[in-house]
Amino acid sequence: MSEQELRIRKIRNGTVIDHITAGNALNVMKILGINGKEGLVVSVAINVPSSKYGRKDILKIEERELKQDEVNKIILIAPNATINIVKEYQVIDKKRLKLPAELKGFPRCVNPNCITNSGEPVETEFYVIQSEPLKLRCKYCQRITSQDDIFKQF
Amino acid sequence: MDFKNKSIISIRDMKRDEIDFIIKSAEILQDNWKNYKDYLKDRILGTLFFEPSTRTRISFETAMKRLGGMVVGFSAPEGSSLAKGENLIDTVRVIENYCDAIVLRHPLEGAARLAANYVKIPVINAGTGAEEHPTQALLDLYTIFKEKGGIDGLNIALLGDLKYGRTVHSLTYALSNYKVKLTLVSPPLMKIREEIIEDLKNKRIKITETSSLDEVINEIDVLYVTRIQRERFADATEYERVKGSYRIELKTLKNAKKDLIIMHPLPRLEEISQEVDYTNHAVYFKQVKYGLIVRMAILLLIFGFELK
Ligand SMILES: [Zn+2]
């Protein structure tokens, strides 16, 4: 299926998340807490050819908008994703996610002996040292939290 | 270089010129420390030891008192957890009202950085978690500098448990600022973490790893010995065997360079035989004095005194 064909099946209202790093659509669904029981109409395309990235995943969710904290988490596993808000078959807003140089408040640090995991009233803080696959360095304990470590937190 | 009011949190934050500056300052103090005995006379140092470390605490307290300062603080008894109840952030905010600088020892990684973020007075990390012990690394460098006349160009071997040893990690990062050859000698199960090697890839340091001290003993200038801990082994026989094969005795040193120095962060158990103490190689007790001098220098610097 070409990108063109995929675009033909438009949704009326909802969100289209495009250019998800190939193989990660199900993780994005995890972030959004979608398991099928909500009754939402969801279309998932996995490992479809992409002119830009070789392969990609696409997720179309009808009648659902994303909250900012959900968007912030999606960046961490799909840094190239774009989020299209659709109203009456029209894309009314298109956001390209951008991984910031530093992160605050999410994810948790992978190191159980990190001070941020001890109940102190403090948010985690990371430097992004690599985007794909993601590698974050904790500002407190300096340990590396990887993409896999983040997946385990969902 | 201005260290006034600066916290000493991680050796990884420090650039070579900053480390050299502390070493130079310590060297100035080395023979003249008595001239500085009143410099900190109105200052109070808070020593917060959330886990016990008698040696480090005494070293800091002596450093402060030798400079005329006073010390308040607490030390958690072995095995207890002071971390219960009040959180660290509140504790340091309270202590900040009593003293002019804080020395912090804590079982969790990142604790000193967190503390420093919440107070206006300088915080000195006296050991946090498994990673950081910057003043130990600085005193180790100073010891090498004093005993070998410099650091660049040396072949420095670290021996023992390189995976969990806090001193080893801090010292490795500290040495990575210098043009040295680092020889890592450890049982295969206790090799330094891959992550650390990765971190040092772009540095000037050249690293080789081996499990045999015999193979490298004739090439090294500095032998830094650390303990192999019983807790790391499931099997007692295996522990005895490994421990025995990394023990430093006179016969271990047969092929060593004449001017090899042997260092140890102390306390020493059986990893260095007492017969070695009487050789010219042993500098581990001198290291304690160098440690005092380095901590005195650091205190003077963070309180705004330059050593010239
Ligand atoms: Zn951490």
Tab-separated table of C-alpha atoms and ligand atoms in Angstrom:
chain	number	residue	atom	x	y	z
A	1	MET	CA	0.000	0.000	0.000
A	2	SER	CA	1.416	3.395	-0.923
A	3	GLU	CA	1.277	6.478	1.251
A	4	GLN	CA	-1.178	7.885	-1.233
A	5	GLU	CA	-3.599	4.998	-0.791
A	6	LEU	CA	-3.407	5.272	2.968
A	7	ARG	CA	-4.434	8.885	2.813
A	8	ILE	CA	-7.577	7.985	0.861
A	9	ARG	CA	-9.254	6.430	3.850
A	10	LYS	CA	-9.859	9.626	5.673
A	11	ILE	CA	-11.412	9.826	9.085
A	12	ARG	CA	-14.077	12.364	9.872
A	13	ASN	CA	-13.055	13.547	13.317
A	14	GLY	CA	-10.060	12.483	15.363
A	15	THR	CA	-6.295	12.173	15.269
A	16	VAL	CA	-3.898	10.701	12.745
A	17	ILE	CA	-0.431	9.948	14.050
A	18	ASP	CA	1.868	9.506	11.085
A	19	HIS	CA	5.558	8.672	10.682
A	20	ILE	CA	5.681	6.618	13.852
A	21	THR	CA	9.026	4.822	14.042
A	22	ALA	CA	8.346	1.472	12.340
A	23	GLY	CA	7.114	-1.192	14.734
A	24	ASN	CA	6.076	1.201	17.472
A	25	ALA	CA	2.386	1.799	16.791
A	26	LEU	CA	1.361	-0.642	19.505
A	27	ASN	CA	3.577	1.153	22.002
A	28	VAL	CA	1.948	4.433	21.068
A	29	MET	CA	-1.419	2.788	21.702
A	30	LYS	CA	-0.099	1.741	25.093
A	31	ILE	CA	0.849	5.319	25.873
A	32	LEU	CA	-2.663	6.403	24.905
A	33	GLY	CA	-4.196	3.617	26.953
A	34	ILE	CA	-6.074	2.247	23.944
A	35	ASN	CA	-6.793	-1.468	24.226
A	36	GLY	CA	-9.882	-1.778	22.052
A	37	LYS	CA	-12.364	-1.901	24.905
A	38	GLU	CA	-13.055	1.834	24.685
A	39	GLY	CA	-15.127	1.342	21.561
A	40	LEU	CA	-13.068	3.869	19.586
A	41	VAL	CA	-12.580	3.228	15.900
A	42	VAL	CA	-8.845	2.756	15.505
A	43	SER	CA	-6.874	1.856	12.395
A	44	VAL	CA	-3.315	0.709	12.719
A	45	ALA	CA	-0.828	0.357	9.884
A	46	ILE	CA	2.485	-1.221	10.752
A	47	ASN	CA	5.701	-1.280	8.725
A	48	VAL	CA	4.256	0.484	5.702
A	49	PRO	CA	6.724	1.800	3.116
A	50	SER	CA	7.712	5.405	3.631
A	51	SER	CA	9.601	7.542	1.161
A	52	LYS	CA	11.266	9.404	4.000
A	53	TYR	CA	12.116	6.721	6.555
A	54	GLY	CA	11.931	3.443	4.621
A	55	ARG	CA	9.175	2.108	6.841
A	56	LYS	CA	6.801	3.650	9.295
A	57	ASP	CA	3.673	3.034	11.338
A	58	ILE	CA	0.445	5.005	11.188
A	59	LEU	CA	-2.302	5.235	13.760
A	60	LYS	CA	-5.753	6.721	13.131
A	61	ILE	CA	-8.014	7.232	16.077
A	62	GLU	CA	-11.521	8.513	15.563
A	63	GLU	CA	-13.216	10.880	17.981
A	64	ARG	CA	-10.160	11.261	20.171
A	65	GLU	CA	-7.748	14.134	20.760
A	66	LEU	CA	-4.386	13.859	22.450
A	67	LYS	CA	-3.448	15.496	25.698
A	68	GLN	CA	-0.134	17.323	25.907
A	69	ASP	CA	1.380	14.830	28.358
A	70	GLU	CA	0.501	12.018	25.955
A	71	VAL	CA	2.175	13.896	23.110
A	72	ASN	CA	5.273	14.400	25.265
A	73	LYS	CA	5.539	10.669	25.850
A	74	ILE	CA	5.000	9.754	22.205
A	75	ILE	CA	8.033	11.849	21.236
A	76	LEU	CA	10.200	9.551	23.307
A	77	ILE	CA	9.442	6.434	21.286
A	78	ALA	CA	8.578	8.014	17.929
A	79	PRO	CA	10.653	11.158	17.538
A	80	ASN	CA	9.691	11.652	13.873
A	81	ALA	CA	5.944	11.325	14.329
A	82	THR	CA	3.522	13.927	13.081
A	83	ILE	CA	0.161	14.482	14.709
A	84	ASN	CA	-2.747	15.566	12.527
A	85	ILE	CA	-5.942	16.782	14.105
A	86	VAL	CA	-8.882	16.087	11.801
A	87	LYS	CA	-12.229	17.906	11.896
A	88	GLU	CA	-14.883	17.153	9.275
A	89	TYR	CA	-12.370	15.299	7.052
A	90	GLN	CA	-9.997	18.266	7.080
A	91	VAL	CA	-6.608	18.346	8.743
A	92	ILE	CA	-7.011	21.463	10.855
A	93	ASP	CA	-3.717	21.176	12.704
A	94	LYS	CA	-0.492	19.366	11.890
A	95	LYS	CA	2.252	19.044	14.452
A	96	ARG	CA	5.674	17.636	13.887
A	97	LEU	CA	7.064	16.406	17.166
A	98	LYS	CA	10.455	17.638	18.164
A	99	LEU	CA	12.594	15.944	20.735
A	100	PRO	CA	13.892	18.622	23.098
A	101	ALA	CA	17.518	18.694	24.276
A	102	GLU	CA	16.389	18.167	27.838
A	103	LEU	CA	13.412	16.421	29.431
A	104	LYS	CA	11.665	17.015	32.704
A	105	GLY	CA	9.138	14.922	34.640
A	106	PHE	CA	9.116	11.883	32.324
A	107	PRO	CA	10.274	9.090	32.127
A	108	ARG	CA	11.442	7.691	35.442
A	109	CYS	CA	15.170	7.128	35.862
A	110	VAL	CA	16.096	3.487	35.282
A	111	ASN	CA	18.475	3.461	38.257
A	112	PRO	CA	16.676	2.213	41.395
A	113	ASN	CA	19.376	3.873	43.516
A	114	CYS	CA	18.774	7.266	41.932
A	115	ILE	CA	17.678	9.990	44.336
A	116	THR	CA	14.727	10.743	42.005
A	117	ASN	CA	13.327	7.274	42.763
A	118	SER	CA	13.410	7.726	46.534
A	119	GLY	CA	10.273	9.722	47.200
A	120	GLU	CA	11.965	13.131	47.253
A	121	PRO	CA	9.608	15.824	45.949
A	122	VAL	CA	11.532	16.283	42.720
A	123	GLU	CA	10.907	15.616	39.029
A	124	THR	CA	13.282	13.574	36.920
A	125	GLU	CA	15.520	15.540	34.560
A	126	PHE	CA	17.430	14.205	31.586
A	127	TYR	CA	19.779	15.295	28.858
A	128	VAL	CA	18.895	13.739	25.522
A	129	ILE	CA	22.217	12.329	24.340
A	130	GLN	CA	20.916	10.278	21.404
A	131	SER	CA	17.555	10.327	19.664
A	132	GLU	CA	17.391	7.013	17.811
A	133	PRO	CA	17.443	4.751	19.645
A	134	LEU	CA	16.758	7.098	22.467
A	135	LYS	CA	19.361	7.538	25.192
A	136	LEU	CA	18.795	9.861	28.108
A	137	ARG	CA	21.320	10.762	30.773
A	138	CYS	CA	19.874	11.454	34.213
A	139	LYS	CA	20.978	14.867	35.471
A	140	TYR	CA	21.121	13.519	39.011
A	141	CYS	CA	22.718	10.065	38.916
A	142	GLN	CA	24.210	10.316	35.378
A	143	ARG	CA	22.974	6.858	34.424
A	144	ILE	CA	21.621	6.181	30.948
A	145	THR	CA	17.938	5.426	30.529
A	146	SER	CA	17.379	3.748	27.154
A	147	GLN	CA	14.437	3.300	24.831
A	148	ASP	CA	13.827	-0.213	26.187
A	149	ASP	CA	13.836	1.057	29.757
A	150	ILE	CA	11.184	3.581	28.793
A	151	PHE	CA	8.980	0.937	27.117
A	152	LYS	CA	8.978	-1.031	30.359
A	153	GLN	CA	7.406	1.912	32.125
A	154	PHE	CA	4.197	1.800	30.106
B	1	MET	CA	39.976	30.519	38.897
B	2	ASP	CA	37.086	31.155	41.227
B	3	PHE	CA	35.785	28.364	43.443
B	4	LYS	CA	34.101	30.724	45.897
B	5	ASN	CA	30.697	29.362	46.887
B	6	LYS	CA	30.982	26.570	44.322
B	7	SER	CA	29.690	23.095	45.083
B	8	ILE	CA	31.897	20.068	44.430
B	9	ILE	CA	29.400	17.508	43.160
B	10	SER	CA	30.950	15.359	40.488
B	11	ILE	CA	34.414	14.875	39.082
B	12	ARG	CA	32.695	14.656	35.707
B	13	ASP	CA	31.696	18.315	35.980
B	14	MET	CA	35.295	19.365	36.453
B	15	LYS	CA	37.612	20.395	33.676
B	16	ARG	CA	41.289	19.655	33.695
B	17	ASP	CA	42.281	23.232	34.543
B	18	GLU	CA	39.982	23.160	37.562
B	19	ILE	CA	41.460	19.881	38.775
B	20	ASP	CA	44.985	21.186	38.197
B	21	PHE	CA	44.086	24.329	40.112
B	22	ILE	CA	43.017	22.306	43.149
B	23	ILE	CA	46.177	20.195	42.923
B	24	LYS	CA	48.319	23.363	42.692
B	25	SER	CA	46.472	24.872	45.643
B	26	ALA	CA	47.009	21.739	47.715
B	27	GLU	CA	50.680	21.790	46.857
B	28	ILE	CA	50.987	25.360	48.128
B	29	LEU	CA	49.242	24.315	51.321
B	30	GLN	CA	51.296	21.143	51.796
B	31	ASP	CA	54.214	22.708	53.628
B	32	ASN	CA	52.513	25.858	54.838
B	33	TRP	CA	49.203	24.670	56.185
B	34	LYS	CA	50.002	25.931	59.669
B	35	ASN	CA	49.970	29.476	58.306
B	36	TYR	CA	46.291	29.064	57.533
B	37	LYS	CA	45.145	27.907	60.941
B	38	ASP	CA	42.791	30.849	61.567
B	39	TYR	CA	41.437	31.347	58.072
B	40	LEU	CA	38.067	29.709	58.690
B	41	LYS	CA	37.670	30.704	62.306
B	42	ASP	CA	34.108	32.005	62.062
B	43	ARG	CA	32.868	29.293	59.727
B	44	ILE	CA	30.785	26.252	60.493
B	45	LEU	CA	30.834	23.156	58.305
B	46	GLY	CA	27.821	20.824	58.398
B	47	THR	CA	28.736	17.167	57.908
B	48	LEU	CA	25.624	15.186	56.969
B	49	PHE	CA	26.443	11.507	56.785
B	50	PHE	CA	23.329	9.572	55.825
B	51	GLU	CA	25.525	6.496	55.712
B	52	PRO	CA	28.560	5.987	57.904
B	53	SER	CA	32.082	6.614	56.667
B	54	THR	CA	34.304	7.266	59.626
B	55	ARG	CA	37.439	7.969	57.614
B	56	THR	CA	35.948	10.459	55.204
B	57	ARG	CA	34.121	12.244	58.003
B	58	ILE	CA	37.208	12.520	60.202
B	59	SER	CA	39.216	13.774	57.249
B	60	PHE	CA	36.748	16.591	56.544
B	61	GLU	CA	36.312	17.465	60.220
B	62	THR	CA	40.063	17.615	60.762
B	63	ALA	CA	40.512	19.726	57.630
B	64	MET	CA	37.936	22.222	58.907
B	65	LYS	CA	39.390	22.332	62.413
B	66	ARG	CA	42.984	22.687	61.191
B	67	LEU	CA	41.811	25.871	59.504
B	68	GLY	CA	40.192	27.173	62.673
B	69	GLY	CA	36.616	26.314	61.667
B	70	MET	CA	33.890	24.461	63.508
B	71	VAL	CA	31.866	21.396	62.602
B	72	VAL	CA	28.292	20.311	63.315
B	73	GLY	CA	26.448	17.338	61.894
B	74	PHE	CA	25.407	13.765	62.254
B	75	SER	CA	26.367	10.328	61.073
B	76	ALA	CA	23.938	7.486	60.575
B	77	PRO	CA	24.914	4.402	62.552
B	78	GLU	CA	25.820	1.338	60.480
B	79	GLY	CA	22.747	-0.264	58.984
B	80	SER	CA	20.284	2.395	60.092
B	81	SER	CA	18.400	4.591	57.693
B	82	LEU	CA	18.189	8.256	58.496
B	83	ALA	CA	16.452	8.709	55.213
B	84	LYS	CA	13.203	7.707	56.898
B	85	GLY	CA	10.946	10.586	57.818
B	86	GLU	CA	12.124	13.978	56.659
B	87	ASN	CA	13.243	14.097	53.063
B	88	LEU	CA	16.718	15.175	51.986
B	89	ILE	CA	15.543	18.456	50.494
B	90	ASP	CA	13.984	19.562	53.789
B	91	THR	CA	16.996	18.384	55.781
B	92	VAL	CA	19.467	20.490	53.800
B	93	ARG	CA	17.130	23.489	53.865
B	94	VAL	CA	17.144	23.286	57.660
B	95	ILE	CA	20.906	22.769	57.938
B	96	GLU	CA	21.541	25.684	55.587
B	97	ASN	CA	20.399	28.004	58.384
B	98	TYR	CA	23.074	26.718	60.730
B	99	CYS	CA	26.210	26.473	58.667
B	100	ASP	CA	28.281	27.919	55.835
B	101	ALA	CA	28.898	24.777	53.776
B	102	ILE	CA	27.627	21.213	53.711
B	103	VAL	CA	29.535	17.960	53.329
B	104	LEU	CA	27.114	15.244	52.262
B	105	ARG	CA	27.415	11.481	52.247
B	106	HIS	CA	24.364	9.582	51.046
B	107	PRO	CA	23.570	6.058	49.860
B	108	LEU	CA	21.653	7.245	46.792
B	109	GLU	CA	23.118	8.452	43.529
B	110	GLY	CA	22.469	12.067	42.661
B	111	ALA	CA	21.791	13.064	46.286
B	112	ALA	CA	24.521	15.718	46.403
B	113	ARG	CA	23.341	17.343	43.186
B	114	LEU	CA	19.786	17.417	44.473
B	115	ALA	CA	20.920	18.978	47.758
B	116	ALA	CA	22.986	21.609	45.956
B	117	ASN	CA	19.955	22.604	43.871
B	118	TYR	CA	18.002	23.547	46.971
B	119	VAL	CA	20.487	25.508	49.091
B	120	LYS	CA	22.548	28.635	48.526
B	121	ILE	CA	25.603	27.448	50.433
B	122	PRO	CA	28.167	25.170	48.759
B	123	VAL	CA	27.718	21.408	48.970
B	124	ILE	CA	30.675	19.030	48.880
B	125	ASN	CA	29.899	15.488	47.811
B	126	ALA	CA	31.590	13.083	50.235
B	127	GLY	CA	30.327	9.985	48.459
B	128	THR	CA	26.919	9.264	46.940
B	129	GLY	CA	25.741	5.877	45.765
B	130	ALA	CA	28.070	3.733	43.725
B	131	GLU	CA	29.274	6.461	41.394
B	132	GLU	CA	30.687	9.585	42.872
B	133	HIS	CA	33.307	10.458	45.406
B	134	PRO	CA	34.996	13.509	43.892
B	135	THR	CA	37.247	14.518	46.797
B	136	GLN	CA	38.618	10.978	46.930
B	137	ALA	CA	39.448	11.216	43.230
B	138	LEU	CA	41.106	14.592	43.763
B	139	LEU	CA	43.223	13.303	46.632
B	140	ASP	CA	44.163	10.270	44.543
B	141	LEU	CA	45.322	12.534	41.718
B	142	TYR	CA	47.186	14.716	44.190
B	143	THR	CA	48.924	11.670	45.645
B	144	ILE	CA	50.038	10.570	42.172
B	145	PHE	CA	51.127	14.109	41.356
B	146	LYS	CA	53.189	14.422	44.536
B	147	GLU	CA	54.710	10.959	44.438
B	148	LYS	CA	55.444	10.792	40.715
B	149	GLY	CA	56.019	14.480	40.017
B	150	GLY	CA	53.176	14.638	37.515
B	151	ILE	CA	50.326	12.641	36.033
B	152	ASP	CA	50.674	12.763	32.229
B	153	GLY	CA	52.573	9.908	30.678
B	154	LEU	CA	52.063	7.404	33.484
B	155	ASN	CA	50.757	3.862	33.245
B	156	ILE	CA	48.199	3.567	36.037
B	157	ALA	CA	46.668	0.231	36.987
B	158	LEU	CA	43.405	-0.102	38.889
B	159	LEU	CA	43.039	-3.470	40.579
B	160	GLY	CA	40.118	-5.266	42.195
B	161	ASP	CA	36.383	-4.786	41.995
B	162	LEU	CA	36.088	-2.302	39.176
B	163	LYS	CA	32.396	-2.869	38.634
B	164	TYR	CA	31.009	-1.676	41.937
B	165	GLY	CA	33.862	0.357	43.390
B	166	ARG	CA	32.912	3.964	43.881
B	167	THR	CA	36.501	5.197	44.162
B	168	VAL	CA	37.407	3.456	40.940
B	169	HIS	CA	34.635	5.145	38.965
B	170	SER	CA	35.459	8.629	40.193
B	171	LEU	CA	39.187	8.104	39.693
B	172	THR	CA	38.689	6.772	36.162
B	173	TYR	CA	36.736	9.852	35.139
B	174	ALA	CA	39.292	12.094	36.860
B	175	LEU	CA	42.210	10.413	35.066
B	176	SER	CA	40.474	10.722	31.727
B	177	ASN	CA	41.498	14.394	31.742
B	178	TYR	CA	45.132	13.335	31.520
B	179	LYS	CA	47.259	11.691	28.908
B	180	VAL	CA	47.712	8.427	30.780
B	181	LYS	CA	47.581	4.741	30.069
B	182	LEU	CA	44.960	3.106	32.239
B	183	THR	CA	45.368	-0.612	32.902
B	184	LEU	CA	42.264	-2.205	34.386
B	185	VAL	CA	42.993	-5.429	36.250
B	186	SER	CA	40.014	-7.337	37.620
B	187	PRO	CA	38.377	-10.738	37.832
B	188	PRO	CA	36.256	-11.177	34.678
B	189	LEU	CA	33.046	-10.767	36.696
B	190	MET	CA	34.199	-7.444	38.111
B	191	LYS	CA	35.186	-5.612	34.964
B	192	ILE	CA	34.403	-1.942	34.779
B	193	ARG	CA	30.955	-1.175	33.332
B	194	GLU	CA	30.832	-0.893	29.539
B	195	GLU	CA	29.048	2.431	29.937
B	196	ILE	CA	32.131	3.986	31.544
B	197	ILE	CA	34.452	2.763	28.790
B	198	GLU	CA	31.970	4.198	26.309
B	199	ASP	CA	32.013	7.558	28.096
B	200	LEU	CA	35.785	7.733	27.855
B	201	LYS	CA	36.106	6.833	24.180
B	202	ASN	CA	36.729	10.370	23.029
B	203	LYS	CA	39.121	11.249	25.823
B	204	ARG	CA	42.911	11.213	25.750
B	205	ILE	CA	43.123	8.218	28.058
B	206	LYS	CA	44.196	4.847	26.652
B	207	ILE	CA	42.532	1.867	28.299
B	208	THR	CA	43.538	-1.793	28.386
B	209	GLU	CA	41.765	-4.515	30.340
B	210	THR	CA	43.240	-7.713	31.744
B	211	SER	CA	42.557	-10.220	34.486
B	212	SER	CA	46.212	-10.896	35.239
B	213	LEU	CA	48.340	-8.545	37.302
B	214	ASP	CA	51.441	-10.645	36.587
B	215	GLU	CA	51.180	-9.787	32.914
B	216	VAL	CA	51.363	-6.056	33.481
B	217	ILE	CA	53.194	-5.578	36.788
B	218	ASN	CA	56.509	-4.726	35.102
B	219	GLU	CA	54.955	-1.965	32.992
B	220	ILE	CA	52.997	0.071	35.496
B	221	ASP	CA	53.931	3.183	37.459
B	222	VAL	CA	50.974	3.292	39.814
B	223	LEU	CA	49.025	0.360	41.260
B	224	TYR	CA	45.709	1.367	42.787
B	225	VAL	CA	44.342	-1.509	44.846
B	226	THR	CA	40.705	-1.860	45.891
B	227	ARG	CA	38.886	-4.501	47.836
B	228	ILE	CA	37.059	-7.470	46.376
B	229	GLN	CA	33.912	-7.774	48.452
B	230	ARG	CA	32.580	-11.021	49.844
B	231	GLU	CA	28.976	-10.018	49.037
B	232	ARG	CA	29.631	-10.166	45.297
B	233	PHE	CA	30.156	-13.933	45.388
B	234	ALA	CA	27.508	-16.612	45.756
B	235	ASP	CA	30.177	-19.180	46.526
B	236	ALA	CA	32.642	-18.848	49.443
B	237	THR	CA	35.328	-21.038	47.848
B	238	GLU	CA	35.237	-19.016	44.672
B	239	TYR	CA	35.580	-15.833	46.727
B	240	GLU	CA	38.654	-17.142	48.558
B	241	ARG	CA	40.231	-18.210	45.277
B	242	VAL	CA	39.667	-14.893	43.517
B	243	LYS	CA	40.656	-12.868	46.559
B	244	GLY	CA	43.878	-14.847	46.897
B	245	SER	CA	44.878	-14.339	43.295
B	246	TYR	CA	44.619	-10.551	43.568
B	247	ARG	CA	46.424	-10.194	46.884
B	248	ILE	CA	49.546	-8.013	46.821
B	249	GLU	CA	52.546	-9.607	48.500
B	250	LEU	CA	56.292	-9.071	48.195
B	251	LYS	CA	56.510	-11.849	45.621
B	252	THR	CA	53.787	-10.171	43.535
B	253	LEU	CA	56.110	-7.183	43.208
B	254	LYS	CA	59.189	-9.121	42.119
B	255	ASN	CA	59.093	-7.739	38.578
B	256	ALA	CA	57.703	-4.340	39.469
B	257	LYS	CA	59.416	-1.086	38.557
B	258	LYS	CA	61.548	0.217	41.417
B	259	ASP	CA	59.543	3.404	41.658
B	260	LEU	CA	56.096	1.801	41.390
B	261	ILE	CA	53.741	3.312	43.931
B	262	ILE	CA	50.914	1.331	45.517
B	263	MET	CA	47.786	3.197	46.555
B	264	HIS	CA	44.654	2.125	48.386
B	265	PRO	CA	41.596	4.131	49.449
B	266	LEU	CA	41.582	2.321	52.838
B	267	PRO	CA	40.404	0.600	54.935
B	268	ARG	CA	42.626	-2.248	53.787
B	269	LEU	CA	41.736	-5.793	54.746
B	270	GLU	CA	43.724	-8.647	53.259
B	271	GLU	CA	44.227	-7.322	49.742
B	272	ILE	CA	47.665	-5.929	50.565
B	273	SER	CA	49.937	-7.973	52.780
B	274	GLN	CA	51.409	-6.058	55.713
B	275	GLU	CA	54.945	-6.876	54.565
B	276	VAL	CA	54.358	-4.507	51.651
B	277	ASP	CA	53.810	-1.588	54.051
B	278	TYR	CA	57.542	-1.371	54.696
B	279	THR	CA	58.569	-1.121	51.049
B	280	ASN	CA	59.077	2.134	49.177
B	281	HIS	CA	56.120	1.193	47.014
B	282	ALA	CA	53.530	1.717	49.741
B	283	VAL	CA	52.040	5.201	49.780
B	284	TYR	CA	48.569	4.396	51.139
B	285	PHE	CA	49.154	5.932	54.547
B	286	LYS	CA	50.707	9.034	53.021
B	287	GLN	CA	47.599	9.181	50.865
B	288	VAL	CA	45.595	9.907	54.027
B	289	LYS	CA	47.696	12.995	54.751
B	290	TYR	CA	47.430	14.129	51.143
B	291	GLY	CA	43.678	13.701	51.491
B	292	LEU	CA	43.601	16.017	54.465
B	293	ILE	CA	45.605	18.634	52.569
B	294	VAL	CA	43.364	18.406	49.498
B	295	ARG	CA	40.227	18.798	51.632
B	296	MET	CA	41.769	21.772	53.427
B	297	ALA	CA	42.545	23.322	50.047
B	298	ILE	CA	38.996	22.708	48.819
B	299	LEU	CA	37.505	24.288	51.950
B	300	LEU	CA	39.719	27.363	51.632
B	301	LEU	CA	38.800	27.717	47.957
B	302	ILE	CA	35.034	27.422	48.398
B	303	PHE	CA	35.183	29.929	51.244
B	304	GLY	CA	36.820	32.365	48.869
B	305	PHE	CA	40.506	32.173	49.779
B	306	GLU	CA	43.021	31.793	46.995
B	307	LEU	CA	46.219	29.932	47.699
B	308	LYS	CA	49.177	31.717	46.188
C	1	ZN	ZN	18.875	9.014	37.903
